[in-house]
């Protein structure tokens, strides 16, 4: 099993953070502009762990050199079933330097936006304290 998938499925926020490059760029499915840096990305992902219920990966797709991965997932947020995909690029040291998430359907994306919005004060504090 891929280390990122194992960390997420085990809900191991420290292991997830250890896989992030210092200069990682996180592109959210519900925010207009990307977030840059390990501290904010790790804080956002901890928030996601808090709001997603019944999370599981259902498919993993990788290119032959292992630097690009797509992890397809399902979860529940705000009573809505959500489907999504984490698109990851790994740098030469094997750390995630680009992390893009896409989700569907729209009603679930809206529920995710609301749930993460409610987390954002805490996320900001966690990122600032890192």
XYZ file of C-alpha atoms in Angstrom:
130
model
C 0.000 0.000 0.000
C 1.267 3.489 -0.826
C 2.527 5.360 2.291
C 0.170 8.302 1.679
C -2.848 6.038 1.357
C -1.849 4.150 4.504
C -1.405 7.404 6.459
C -4.812 8.731 5.396
C -6.666 5.468 5.956
C -5.054 5.205 9.408
C -6.024 8.845 10.077
C -2.388 9.503 10.995
C -2.042 13.285 10.643
C 1.643 13.229 11.633
C 2.475 10.678 8.929
C 0.524 12.699 6.365
C 2.408 15.864 7.315
C 5.759 14.046 7.092
C 4.970 13.250 3.444
C 4.475 16.919 2.527
C 7.263 18.971 0.962
C 7.973 22.267 2.694
C 6.838 24.122 -0.446
C 3.764 21.974 -1.201
C 0.920 23.704 -3.019
C -2.581 22.566 -2.050
C -5.470 23.251 -4.423
C -8.806 22.850 -2.690
C -12.021 21.864 -4.466
C -13.865 24.663 -2.662
C -11.390 27.564 -2.465
C -10.570 30.017 -5.230
C -6.807 30.140 -4.852
C -4.267 27.490 -3.823
C -2.594 27.358 -0.412
C 1.205 27.244 -0.311
C 3.296 25.566 2.366
C 3.434 22.528 4.606
C 1.922 24.168 7.707
C -1.334 25.324 6.095
C -1.677 22.178 3.977
C -1.209 19.914 6.996
C -3.736 21.972 8.985
C -6.278 21.762 6.147
C -5.810 18.000 5.896
C -6.322 17.631 9.666
C -9.558 19.576 9.207
C -10.600 17.211 6.435
C -9.951 14.247 8.735
C -12.337 15.855 11.217
C -15.176 16.511 8.742
C -15.087 13.410 6.507
C -16.996 10.383 7.792
C -16.796 6.858 6.368
C -13.766 7.844 4.273
C -12.196 5.207 2.060
C -10.062 5.044 -1.031
C -11.619 2.966 -3.798
C -8.945 3.213 -6.497
C -5.300 4.168 -6.880
C -3.755 5.167 -10.194
C -0.027 5.846 -10.670
C 2.306 6.630 -13.510
C 5.222 4.234 -14.135
C 7.830 6.421 -12.409
C 5.625 6.809 -9.306
C 5.821 10.597 -9.211
C 2.135 11.144 -10.058
C -0.697 9.448 -8.210
C -4.468 9.719 -8.231
C -6.376 8.356 -5.244
C -10.140 8.069 -5.804
C -12.206 8.226 -2.611
C -15.699 8.213 -1.163
C -16.858 9.728 2.122
C -19.786 11.427 3.800
C -19.831 15.081 4.831
C -22.809 16.920 6.252
C -25.020 13.939 5.467
C -24.018 14.025 1.787
C -22.173 11.249 0.019
C -19.114 12.640 -1.722
C -16.840 11.208 -4.392
C -13.460 12.696 -5.054
C -9.906 12.312 -6.146
C -6.603 13.390 -4.634
C -4.104 14.173 -7.389
C -0.564 14.119 -5.996
C 2.824 14.898 -7.459
C 5.947 13.768 -5.609
C 9.292 15.590 -5.748
C 12.706 13.911 -6.078
C 12.798 13.229 -2.330
C 9.449 11.447 -2.462
C 7.499 14.240 -0.775
C 4.240 15.685 -2.051
C 4.888 19.043 -3.714
C 1.553 19.419 -5.498
C -1.787 18.283 -4.028
C -5.048 18.911 -5.867
C -8.457 17.656 -4.755
C -11.597 17.435 -6.874
C -15.023 16.362 -5.583
C -18.536 15.743 -6.809
C -21.513 16.137 -6.769
C -22.121 19.848 -6.301
C -24.354 19.343 -3.246
C -21.567 17.409 -1.520
C -18.979 20.038 -2.529
C -21.224 22.666 -0.947
C -21.520 20.583 2.232
C -17.726 20.213 2.267
C -17.307 23.959 1.811
C -19.617 24.651 4.761
C -17.953 22.053 6.994
C -14.440 23.280 6.186
C -15.525 26.904 6.567
C -16.617 26.076 10.107
C -13.126 24.606 10.715
C -11.136 27.466 9.228
C -10.445 29.458 12.420
C -8.982 26.310 13.971
C -7.077 25.489 10.768
C -5.572 28.981 10.722
C -4.515 28.700 14.383
C -2.961 25.264 13.782
C -1.052 26.527 10.727
C 0.218 29.584 12.627
C 1.387 27.414 15.533
C 3.377 25.038 13.316
